[in-house]
Amino acid sequence: MSKAQALFDEYGESHQNEINKAIHWVCIPAIMFSLFGLLYAVPFPISEEKNFYLNWGAPAMLMALAYYLRLSFSLFLGFALVGFGLLFGNQLLGEAFDGHAGYHALASLGIFVVAWIGQFIGHGIEGKKPSFLKDLQFLLIGPAWLLHFIFKKTGIPF
C-alpha cells in the first residue's frame, strides 16, 4: 500500500457519513480558495501590483506541490492544475476588486469562516473529530483525498 493510500484510508475513517462527505466536497475547495485569497491579499515585496506569479499564494502552492510530489507524481500533477485554478481564480477576484487588497482579504476571510463552520457541522453530524486535530498534515490530505476520488473515477493511478 502506498503512503498516499494509507493517509487516505486514515483520513477516510472520520469521513464515512454521506452528508459530511458532501459538505467536504464544497467546503475543502472553498477553504483552499480562501487561503489562496488571503495570501494573495498580503503585500508582496517584489511588486506593488498583484499578478498571477507575484503574490504569496504562488510560493505557498510550490511548498504544497513539494509535499504532494513526495506522495505521488499524479497528485503533484493534479494539484499543479488545481493550484493554477486557485491562483487564477484569485487573480480574477483581485481584478474584480480593482486591486483593493482589503476587500479581497475580507471576502476570502468570509469564505474561510463559513467553510470551516460547514466542516465542523459535517463532523458534528459524523460524530468524529476532524483528522487535522490528530495530525496537521491532514490539512493537506483533505484536498488530496477529494482528488483521489476523481482519479479513481477516471482511472488515473495515484
Coordinates of C-alpha atoms in Angstrom, one line a residue:
M1 CA 0.0 0.0 0.0
S2 CA 1.3 3.4 -0.9
K3 CA 1.9 6.2 1.7
A4 CA -0.8 8.2 -0.1
Q5 CA -3.3 5.4 0.2
A6 CA -2.5 4.8 3.8
L7 CA -3.2 8.5 4.6
F8 CA -6.4 8.5 2.5
D9 CA -7.6 5.4 4.5
E10 CA -6.8 7.1 7.8
Y11 CA -8.5 10.3 6.7
G12 CA -11.5 8.4 5.5
E13 CA -12.1 6.9 8.9
S14 CA -13.6 10.1 10.1
H15 CA -15.4 10.8 6.9
Q16 CA -17.9 8.0 6.5
N17 CA -21.2 9.9 6.7
E18 CA -22.6 10.9 3.3
I19 CA -23.7 14.3 4.5
N20 CA -20.2 15.0 6.0
K21 CA -18.6 13.9 2.7
A22 CA -20.9 16.2 0.7
I23 CA -20.0 19.1 3.0
H24 CA -16.3 18.4 2.4
W25 CA -16.7 18.4 -1.4
V26 CA -18.0 22.0 -1.0
C27 CA -16.0 23.3 2.0
I28 CA -12.5 22.0 1.2
P29 CA -12.3 23.7 -2.2
A30 CA -13.8 26.8 -0.6
I31 CA -11.2 26.8 2.2
M32 CA -8.4 26.3 -0.3
F33 CA -9.6 29.1 -2.5
S34 CA -10.0 31.4 0.5
L35 CA -6.5 30.6 1.8
F36 CA -5.0 31.5 -1.5
G37 CA -7.1 34.6 -1.5
L38 CA -5.8 35.6 1.9
L39 CA -2.3 35.0 0.8
Y40 CA -2.9 36.9 -2.5
A41 CA -4.1 40.0 -0.5
V42 CA -0.9 40.2 1.5
P43 CA 1.6 42.8 0.0
F44 CA 4.3 41.1 -2.0
P45 CA 7.8 42.6 -1.7
I46 CA 8.8 42.4 -5.3
S47 CA 5.9 44.3 -6.8
E48 CA 3.1 46.6 -5.7
E49 CA 0.8 45.3 -8.4
K50 CA -0.6 41.8 -7.8
N51 CA -0.5 39.3 -10.6
F52 CA -0.6 35.5 -11.1
Y53 CA 3.1 34.9 -10.1
L54 CA 3.8 37.8 -7.8
N55 CA 1.7 37.0 -4.7
W56 CA 2.2 34.9 -1.6
G57 CA -0.1 32.2 -2.9
A58 CA 2.5 31.1 -5.6
P59 CA 5.2 30.2 -3.1
A60 CA 2.6 28.5 -0.8
M61 CA 1.5 26.5 -3.8
L62 CA 5.1 25.4 -4.6
M63 CA 5.5 24.2 -1.0
A64 CA 2.3 22.2 -1.2
L65 CA 3.3 20.8 -4.5
A66 CA 6.6 19.6 -3.0
Y67 CA 4.6 17.7 -0.4
Y68 CA 2.2 16.2 -3.0
L69 CA 5.2 15.2 -5.1
R70 CA 6.6 13.2 -2.2
L71 CA 3.2 11.3 -2.1
S72 CA 2.6 10.7 -5.8
F73 CA 3.6 12.2 -9.1
S74 CA -0.1 12.1 -10.3
L75 CA -1.2 14.0 -7.1
F76 CA 1.5 16.5 -7.9
L77 CA 0.3 17.0 -11.4
G78 CA -3.3 17.1 -10.3
F79 CA -2.6 19.8 -7.7
A80 CA -0.5 21.8 -10.1
L81 CA -3.7 22.1 -12.2
V82 CA -5.8 22.8 -9.1
G83 CA -3.3 25.3 -7.8
F84 CA -3.2 27.1 -11.1
G85 CA -7.0 27.3 -10.9
L86 CA -6.9 28.7 -7.4
L87 CA -4.3 31.3 -8.3
F88 CA -6.1 32.2 -11.5
G89 CA -9.5 32.5 -9.6
N90 CA -7.9 34.8 -7.1
Q91 CA -6.3 36.8 -9.8
L92 CA -9.8 37.4 -11.3
L93 CA -11.2 38.2 -7.8
G94 CA -8.4 40.7 -7.3
E95 CA -9.3 42.3 -10.6
A96 CA -13.0 42.4 -9.7
F97 CA -12.0 44.3 -6.5
D98 CA -9.9 46.7 -8.6
G99 CA -6.8 45.5 -6.8
H100 CA -8.1 46.6 -3.4
A101 CA -6.4 44.0 -1.2
G102 CA -8.6 44.8 1.8
Y103 CA -11.8 43.8 0.0
H104 CA -10.1 40.7 -1.3
A105 CA -9.0 39.7 2.2
L106 CA -12.4 40.4 3.7
A107 CA -14.1 38.3 1.0
S108 CA -11.6 35.5 1.5
L109 CA -11.9 35.6 5.3
G110 CA -15.7 35.4 5.0
I111 CA -15.5 32.3 2.7
F112 CA -12.9 30.8 5.1
V113 CA -15.0 31.2 8.2
V114 CA -18.3 30.0 6.5
A115 CA -16.5 26.9 5.0
W116 CA -14.9 26.0 8.4
I117 CA -18.3 26.3 10.1
G118 CA -19.5 23.9 7.4
Q119 CA -16.7 21.5 8.1
F120 CA -17.4 21.5 11.8
I121 CA -21.1 20.9 11.2
G122 CA -20.2 18.0 9.0
H123 CA -18.0 16.5 11.7
G124 CA -20.8 17.1 14.2
I125 CA -23.1 15.0 12.0
E126 CA -20.3 12.4 11.6
G127 CA -19.7 12.3 15.4
K128 CA -15.9 12.3 14.9
K129 CA -13.3 15.0 15.3
P130 CA -11.6 16.4 12.2
S131 CA -8.4 14.5 11.3
F132 CA -6.1 17.5 11.4
L133 CA -6.7 17.7 15.2
K134 CA -4.6 14.5 15.4
D135 CA -2.0 15.4 12.7
L136 CA -1.6 18.7 10.9
Q137 CA -0.6 17.0 7.7
F138 CA -4.2 16.1 7.2
L139 CA -4.9 19.7 6.3
L140 CA -3.1 18.8 3.0
I141 CA -4.5 15.3 2.8
G142 CA -8.1 16.6 2.8
P143 CA -7.8 18.1 -0.7
A144 CA -5.8 15.1 -1.9
W145 CA -8.5 12.8 -0.6
L146 CA -11.0 14.5 -2.8
L147 CA -8.7 14.4 -5.8
H148 CA -8.1 10.7 -5.3
F149 CA -11.8 10.0 -5.8
I150 CA -11.7 11.9 -9.1
F151 CA -8.6 9.9 -10.1
K152 CA -10.3 6.6 -9.2
K153 CA -13.4 7.5 -11.2
T154 CA -11.4 8.5 -14.3
G155 CA -8.9 5.6 -14.0
I156 CA -5.9 7.8 -13.2
P157 CA -3.4 6.0 -10.9
F158 CA -2.5 7.9 -7.8

